[in-house]
């Protein structure tokens, strides 16, 4: 009897999980542990730390998977406001080497801007979900304002890379919600016009440097361009089958900065070569398209927008990070989802997958 | 709006959202595949390029500097040695706040402003190269810095081979010193041979035999990390140490000569007539060669440069002096050879010598005149009027070529940088230099070693050696042999030329006259010959620094800088010469009072030394 009870309890616990997506995620997480061991100089302690974060992330995934979208929706405004509040706190009390991005409480430190990558799709889905196309101008205006405000709070930390991603995620969910083509065109034109002003007044010198370096990394090989040059050396020297696990000379000898966080892909590409890279990109693509499939079913607009928004967020992160490692995007300081070292991103990414699975599960459940 | 249309709208909007999502994800997937394509291109077609860069990154060729050759004297006494010293160095490009780091280091070590300046002038250098901020740290400083080192990233205590000179000041001019490789050096040296080497021979033997002393750097291929620290050595080619040098110098004799010159200004050059071996080469005042090698207060160096007595000048080969009466034995030989002087022919020396159309007479140093003299006694007593007359009768056309045979007015090809040629004037030179003809009066004063004639102490010494060898001129040399343990390559003596006389007996005539200078009661240096255990052939000289009217004041009454230069040349033992020398003491007064006693000390030290 008791045994039967446990089995049914466990099966109820894992019921909301999407088997396909889980399998894909666990495959990427296995690669993540493997490459982190190598990128952290074969330190068991650091690898263990990473494993613990993955564990917490998976628990968060499981927890989120059990929260029905309607509950999530109810809590959305409060969560978003809390996130904004934390961002304000960061501006005043945050810590970090070059910018204030971290909030610490005892031994725990996290980046509220990472949380934003969840709450932004939520708030946009919350505001625009009830409105059917053609969307009400008031709601679009309101949600754009909220996204812009959150973006601004991140930008002044300053963390331009994350700010860009936050803004792009917000706009992409608005796009999904069915905004008219005229809005898109008008917005595009506005961005084009404001670009020179942003360059002139909003950007700090080191941020401008990063953008300049993006266009010409060899101009300053020991300074800002150094990371990109060393990263390209790592990727290119990997060859077809890589230098082998733990054999990355670029990371092992510290030529490649940030090699366990922002540039983890370069280490991966150096050690596992083109074959490994193709495998990893295939896994990311499979995850993405599985997410697209999940979003298909729901008659619930909030859930659909949320799944779509989180999926696009994942896509943009993967694109921006990998493009950066081969010099096709500025060094923005954004992690590669699921692979990079760092708790905030890992946990919020896995939690996002929990939300997507919940949205799918409860949509199905309602259908039945 | 009916519930049905509302539901239809919802379905439509969900379908639209899904379309848009698929479109965006498709576009994103395409970009991701393009990235994969780009990475594939980097990892296949272009991988060799990146692999090379990666290898270059972490495999570094670290040069292993060879140890510089040692320098010994003729008896195997060590003159220049290598010892371990420590420098405080930084990799400037890796230090975040250079000014803060330097000021922190200044708290730990006594670093002079000029050292900081020099450090900053060197510039950034490569990502892995250290630049020394202070060299030759004291043990106390090393200890103090070592404790703090872990807090000072990219600051290093680096061991290097420092040069030590056993004989310090007494050998400073002849051995030279090492200096940091300058921009000018870089243009002419083979940088490949100087990898890992900071210093280069700058003067003296160190400069002359740089290529022998240097050695060949080895190479070590090592794995390094981004901070340039060596992690693992793969391959090693040991350096070839530089050749050791055995010099002709006699360290003890050098010290005796330099001690004898203490407090004086001038030079001593002593050599072995039969080989040309330089036994002692002293220039005074000297300096501490450590000023260049180590980081004593850089002000010391400035003081050296500013010193009015110019201690950096090597007077032995660069000082050019009127020889005064030391020229007389050579004039006598010229006279004998040309037939203008006849042995034993009597000559009446009046107090002064007059030539036609010259208002001013040429006075003898002896106011009452020497009376009846011969060529021999004129040397012994240093009779000016005899030599005025002899030179006048020979004329510059006969005198100049004969003196040139002794190498006067020419560099002696000594293996030391910076030797100056002196000046042996003739009519052509006068015409070119002043646009004037040669006046007979100028020949007259050349008879007593005044006028345009200028000789270096080295020239005087080698010419004296040629008197000792009866005309065989050996090329003066400092290098006797060089090589590595066991493998010694001798540097054989070399003959520069011979002075031949129609009658070899004239050599004896001049030598005997010079012996009388020292040993006869009427010799000008008889005091210096007292109690000598061997016979010395010598000649005093007193060179005027300025010219006076008819009556010249006594030298002792003049301020020091106007006093005469005191000179002495000699070789000994007179019958079988083992040593020839020249001594010059600037403003030392008469040759017999200053230079001759110094010469006697040097000769005694060399000839009477217990073996």
PDB file of N, CA and C in Angstrom, chain A residues 312-365:
ATOM      1  N   UNK A 312      11.602  32.825 -26.606  1.00  0.00           N
ATOM      2  CA  UNK A 312      12.375  33.817 -27.365  1.00  0.00           C
ATOM      3  C   UNK A 312      13.544  34.352 -26.537  1.00  0.00           C
ATOM      4  N   UNK A 313      13.307  34.477 -25.230  1.00  0.00           N
ATOM      5  CA  UNK A 313      14.380  34.927 -24.341  1.00  0.00           C
ATOM      6  C   UNK A 313      15.565  33.963 -24.418  1.00  0.00           C
ATOM      7  N   UNK A 314      15.225  32.672 -24.360  1.00  0.00           N
ATOM      8  CA  UNK A 314      16.283  31.654 -24.469  1.00  0.00           C
ATOM      9  C   UNK A 314      17.024  31.784 -25.802  1.00  0.00           C
ATOM     10  N   UNK A 315      16.257  31.919 -26.856  1.00  0.00           N
ATOM     11  CA  UNK A 315      16.839  32.031 -28.204  1.00  0.00           C
ATOM     12  C   UNK A 315      17.801  33.220 -28.277  1.00  0.00           C
ATOM     13  N   UNK A 316      17.337  34.365 -27.773  1.00  0.00           N
ATOM     14  CA  UNK A 316      18.188  35.558 -27.875  1.00  0.00           C
ATOM     15  C   UNK A 316      19.469  35.411 -27.067  1.00  0.00           C
ATOM     16  N   UNK A 317      19.354  34.824 -25.887  1.00  0.00           N
ATOM     17  CA  UNK A 317      20.542  34.625 -25.068  1.00  0.00           C
ATOM     18  C   UNK A 317      21.562  33.735 -25.767  1.00  0.00           C
ATOM     19  N   UNK A 318      21.062  32.624 -26.327  1.00  0.00           N
ATOM     20  CA  UNK A 318      21.979  31.700 -27.005  1.00  0.00           C
ATOM     21  C   UNK A 318      22.654  32.394 -28.189  1.00  0.00           C
ATOM     22  N   UNK A 319      21.830  33.101 -28.972  1.00  0.00           N
ATOM     23  CA  UNK A 319      22.369  33.781 -30.155  1.00  0.00           C
ATOM     24  C   UNK A 319      23.414  34.826 -29.783  1.00  0.00           C
ATOM     25  N   UNK A 320      23.053  35.712 -28.848  1.00  0.00           N
ATOM     26  CA  UNK A 320      23.951  36.821 -28.491  1.00  0.00           C
ATOM     27  C   UNK A 320      25.253  36.276 -27.917  1.00  0.00           C
ATOM     28  N   UNK A 321      25.149  35.242 -27.061  1.00  0.00           N
ATOM     29  CA  UNK A 321      26.364  34.727 -26.430  1.00  0.00           C
ATOM     30  C   UNK A 321      27.280  34.043 -27.431  1.00  0.00           C
ATOM     31  N   UNK A 322      26.749  33.146 -28.236  1.00  0.00           N
ATOM     32  CA  UNK A 322      27.612  32.426 -29.184  1.00  0.00           C
ATOM     33  C   UNK A 322      28.175  33.392 -30.226  1.00  0.00           C
ATOM     34  N   UNK A 323      27.334  34.319 -30.677  1.00  0.00           N
ATOM     35  CA  UNK A 323      27.821  35.304 -31.652  1.00  0.00           C
ATOM     36  C   UNK A 323      28.969  36.118 -31.064  1.00  0.00           C
ATOM     37  N   UNK A 324      28.872  36.423 -29.776  1.00  0.00           N
ATOM     38  CA  UNK A 324      29.928  37.183 -29.115  1.00  0.00           C
ATOM     39  C   UNK A 324      31.261  36.418 -29.113  1.00  0.00           C
ATOM     40  N   UNK A 325      31.193  35.109 -28.851  1.00  0.00           N
ATOM     41  CA  UNK A 325      32.437  34.350 -28.735  1.00  0.00           C
ATOM     42  C   UNK A 325      33.202  34.267 -30.055  1.00  0.00           C
ATOM     43  N   UNK A 326      32.508  34.473 -31.170  1.00  0.00           N
ATOM     44  CA  UNK A 326      33.239  34.464 -32.438  1.00  0.00           C
ATOM     45  C   UNK A 326      33.287  35.868 -33.046  1.00  0.00           C
ATOM     46  N   UNK A 327      33.003  36.856 -32.215  1.00  0.00           N
ATOM     47  CA  UNK A 327      33.181  38.230 -32.657  1.00  0.00           C
ATOM     48  C   UNK A 327      32.067  38.793 -33.506  1.00  0.00           C
ATOM     49  N   UNK A 328      30.861  38.203 -33.423  1.00  0.00           N
ATOM     50  CA  UNK A 328      29.767  38.737 -34.221  1.00  0.00           C
ATOM     51  C   UNK A 328      28.748  39.496 -33.393  1.00  0.00           C
ATOM     52  N   UNK A 329      29.045  39.667 -32.119  1.00  0.00           N
ATOM     53  CA  UNK A 329      28.194  40.507 -31.277  1.00  0.00           C
ATOM     54  C   UNK A 329      29.110  41.160 -30.256  1.00  0.00           C
ATOM     55  N   UNK A 330      28.761  42.333 -29.773  1.00  0.00           N
ATOM     56  CA  UNK A 330      29.634  42.993 -28.785  1.00  0.00           C
ATOM     57  C   UNK A 330      29.744  42.153 -27.518  1.00  0.00           C
ATOM     58  N   UNK A 331      30.866  42.374 -26.807  1.00  0.00           N
ATOM     59  CA  UNK A 331      31.038  41.663 -25.536  1.00  0.00           C
ATOM     60  C   UNK A 331      30.056  42.277 -24.541  1.00  0.00           C
ATOM     61  N   UNK A 332      28.931  41.573 -24.342  1.00  0.00           N
ATOM     62  CA  UNK A 332      27.824  42.174 -23.599  1.00  0.00           C
ATOM     63  C   UNK A 332      27.777  41.703 -22.161  1.00  0.00           C
ATOM     64  N   UNK A 333      28.523  40.689 -21.825  1.00  0.00           N
ATOM     65  CA  UNK A 333      28.503  40.207 -20.448  1.00  0.00           C
ATOM     66  C   UNK A 333      27.261  39.405 -20.140  1.00  0.00           C
ATOM     67  N   UNK A 334      26.753  38.689 -21.129  1.00  0.00           N
ATOM     68  CA  UNK A 334      25.576  37.862 -20.863  1.00  0.00           C
ATOM     69  C   UNK A 334      25.966  36.391 -20.918  1.00  0.00           C
ATOM     70  N   UNK A 335      25.380  35.578 -20.043  1.00  0.00           N
ATOM     71  CA  UNK A 335      25.770  34.172 -19.974  1.00  0.00           C
ATOM     72  C   UNK A 335      25.129  33.341 -21.082  1.00  0.00           C
ATOM     73  N   UNK A 336      25.667  32.149 -21.271  1.00  0.00           N
ATOM     74  CA  UNK A 336      25.044  31.196 -22.176  1.00  0.00           C
ATOM     75  C   UNK A 336      24.099  30.337 -21.327  1.00  0.00           C
ATOM     76  N   UNK A 337      22.803  30.379 -21.616  1.00  0.00           N
ATOM     77  CA  UNK A 337      21.845  29.676 -20.763  1.00  0.00           C
ATOM     78  C   UNK A 337      22.213  28.205 -20.597  1.00  0.00           C
ATOM     79  N   UNK A 338      22.087  27.727 -19.377  1.00  0.00           N
ATOM     80  CA  UNK A 338      22.314  26.336 -18.995  1.00  0.00           C
ATOM     81  C   UNK A 338      23.784  25.913 -18.969  1.00  0.00           C
ATOM     82  N   UNK A 339      24.675  26.669 -19.634  1.00  0.00           N
ATOM     83  CA  UNK A 339      26.069  26.237 -19.693  1.00  0.00           C
ATOM     84  C   UNK A 339      26.967  27.055 -18.760  1.00  0.00           C
ATOM     85  N   UNK A 340      26.688  28.357 -18.651  1.00  0.00           N
ATOM     86  CA  UNK A 340      27.576  29.235 -17.898  1.00  0.00           C
ATOM     87  C   UNK A 340      27.516  28.966 -16.401  1.00  0.00           C
ATOM     88  N   UNK A 341      28.658  29.275 -15.745  1.00  0.00           N
ATOM     89  CA  UNK A 341      28.755  29.192 -14.301  1.00  0.00           C
ATOM     90  C   UNK A 341      27.982  30.370 -13.732  1.00  0.00           C
ATOM     91  N   UNK A 342      27.277  30.177 -12.681  1.00  0.00           N
ATOM     92  CA  UNK A 342      26.550  31.293 -12.073  1.00  0.00           C
ATOM     93  C   UNK A 342      25.148  30.876 -11.705  1.00  0.00           C
ATOM     94  N   UNK A 343      24.759  31.168 -10.467  1.00  0.00           N
ATOM     95  CA  UNK A 343      23.510  30.661  -9.928  1.00  0.00           C
ATOM     96  C   UNK A 343      22.260  31.355 -10.442  1.00  0.00           C
ATOM     97  N   UNK A 344      22.260  32.705 -10.432  1.00  0.00           N
ATOM     98  CA  UNK A 344      21.050  33.442 -10.779  1.00  0.00           C
ATOM     99  C   UNK A 344      20.511  33.022 -12.138  1.00  0.00           C
ATOM    100  N   UNK A 345      21.405  32.989 -13.125  1.00  0.00           N
ATOM    101  CA  UNK A 345      20.964  32.675 -14.486  1.00  0.00           C
ATOM    102  C   UNK A 345      20.503  31.227 -14.571  1.00  0.00           C
ATOM    103  N   UNK A 346      21.263  30.323 -13.958  1.00  0.00           N
ATOM    104  CA  UNK A 346      20.910  28.911 -14.028  1.00  0.00           C
ATOM    105  C   UNK A 346      19.531  28.668 -13.418  1.00  0.00           C
ATOM    106  N   UNK A 347      19.320  29.227 -12.225  1.00  0.00           N
ATOM    107  CA  UNK A 347      18.060  28.979 -11.532  1.00  0.00           C
ATOM    108  C   UNK A 347      16.890  29.631 -12.274  1.00  0.00           C
ATOM    109  N   UNK A 348      17.082  30.869 -12.728  1.00  0.00           N
ATOM    110  CA  UNK A 348      15.953  31.525 -13.395  1.00  0.00           C
ATOM    111  C   UNK A 348      15.651  30.866 -14.743  1.00  0.00           C
ATOM    112  N   UNK A 349      16.694  30.369 -15.420  1.00  0.00           N
ATOM    113  CA  UNK A 349      16.449  29.688 -16.693  1.00  0.00           C
ATOM    114  C   UNK A 349      15.642  28.404 -16.474  1.00  0.00           C
ATOM    115  N   UNK A 350      16.079  27.628 -15.471  1.00  0.00           N
ATOM    116  CA  UNK A 350      15.354  26.371 -15.215  1.00  0.00           C
ATOM    117  C   UNK A 350      13.939  26.644 -14.703  1.00  0.00           C
ATOM    118  N   UNK A 351      13.815  27.696 -13.881  1.00  0.00           N
ATOM    119  CA  UNK A 351      12.485  28.062 -13.397  1.00  0.00           C
ATOM    120  C   UNK A 351      11.571  28.425 -14.570  1.00  0.00           C
ATOM    121  N   UNK A 352      12.160  29.103 -15.553  1.00  0.00           N
ATOM    122  CA  UNK A 352      11.386  29.477 -16.741  1.00  0.00           C
ATOM    123  C   UNK A 352      10.843  28.234 -17.438  1.00  0.00           C
ATOM    124  N   UNK A 353      11.706  27.207 -17.529  1.00  0.00           N
ATOM    125  CA  UNK A 353      11.224  25.972 -18.161  1.00  0.00           C
ATOM    126  C   UNK A 353      10.085  25.360 -17.343  1.00  0.00           C
ATOM    127  N   UNK A 354      10.179  25.483 -15.996  1.00  0.00           N
ATOM    128  CA  UNK A 354       9.089  25.013 -15.135  1.00  0.00           C
ATOM    129  C   UNK A 354       7.786  25.731 -15.464  1.00  0.00           C
ATOM    130  N   UNK A 355       7.881  27.056 -15.627  1.00  0.00           N
ATOM    131  CA  UNK A 355       6.682  27.835 -15.977  1.00  0.00           C
ATOM    132  C   UNK A 355       6.085  27.373 -17.291  1.00  0.00           C
ATOM    133  N   UNK A 356       6.973  27.163 -18.282  1.00  0.00           N
ATOM    134  CA  UNK A 356       6.484  26.749 -19.606  1.00  0.00           C
ATOM    135  C   UNK A 356       5.749  25.407 -19.503  1.00  0.00           C
ATOM    136  N   UNK A 357       6.375  24.497 -18.724  1.00  0.00           N
ATOM    137  CA  UNK A 357       5.769  23.173 -18.604  1.00  0.00           C
ATOM    138  C   UNK A 357       4.420  23.259 -17.884  1.00  0.00           C
ATOM    139  N   UNK A 358       4.364  24.130 -16.835  1.00  0.00           N
ATOM    140  CA  UNK A 358       3.108  24.292 -16.105  1.00  0.00           C
ATOM    141  C   UNK A 358       2.028  24.834 -17.033  1.00  0.00           C
ATOM    142  N   UNK A 359       2.401  25.856 -17.804  1.00  0.00           N
ATOM    143  CA  UNK A 359       1.431  26.477 -18.704  1.00  0.00           C
ATOM    144  C   UNK A 359       0.854  25.423 -19.653  1.00  0.00           C
ATOM    145  N   UNK A 360       1.726  24.611 -20.176  1.00  0.00           N
ATOM    146  CA  UNK A 360       1.322  23.559 -21.093  1.00  0.00           C
ATOM    147  C   UNK A 360       0.448  22.527 -20.374  1.00  0.00           C
ATOM    148  N   UNK A 361       0.931  22.115 -19.181  1.00  0.00           N
ATOM    149  CA  UNK A 361       0.256  21.048 -18.453  1.00  0.00           C
ATOM    150  C   UNK A 361      -1.165  21.450 -18.084  1.00  0.00           C
ATOM    151  N   UNK A 362      -1.306  22.671 -17.523  1.00  0.00           N
ATOM    152  CA  UNK A 362      -2.628  23.051 -17.044  1.00  0.00           C
ATOM    153  C   UNK A 362      -3.553  23.403 -18.189  1.00  0.00           C
ATOM    154  N   UNK A 363      -2.979  23.852 -19.316  1.00  0.00           N
ATOM    155  CA  UNK A 363      -3.816  24.065 -20.501  1.00  0.00           C
ATOM    156  C   UNK A 363      -4.399  22.732 -20.943  1.00  0.00           C
ATOM    157  N   UNK A 364      -3.556  21.721 -20.989  1.00  0.00           N
ATOM    158  CA  UNK A 364      -3.998  20.375 -21.363  1.00  0.00           C
ATOM    159  C   UNK A 364      -5.041  19.869 -20.385  1.00  0.00           C
ATOM    160  N   UNK A 365      -4.693  20.043 -19.085  1.00  0.00           N
ATOM    161  CA  UNK A 365      -5.567  19.531 -18.042  1.00  0.00           C
ATOM    162  C   UNK A 365      -6.976  20.109 -18.198  1.00  0.00           C
TER     163      UNK A 365
END
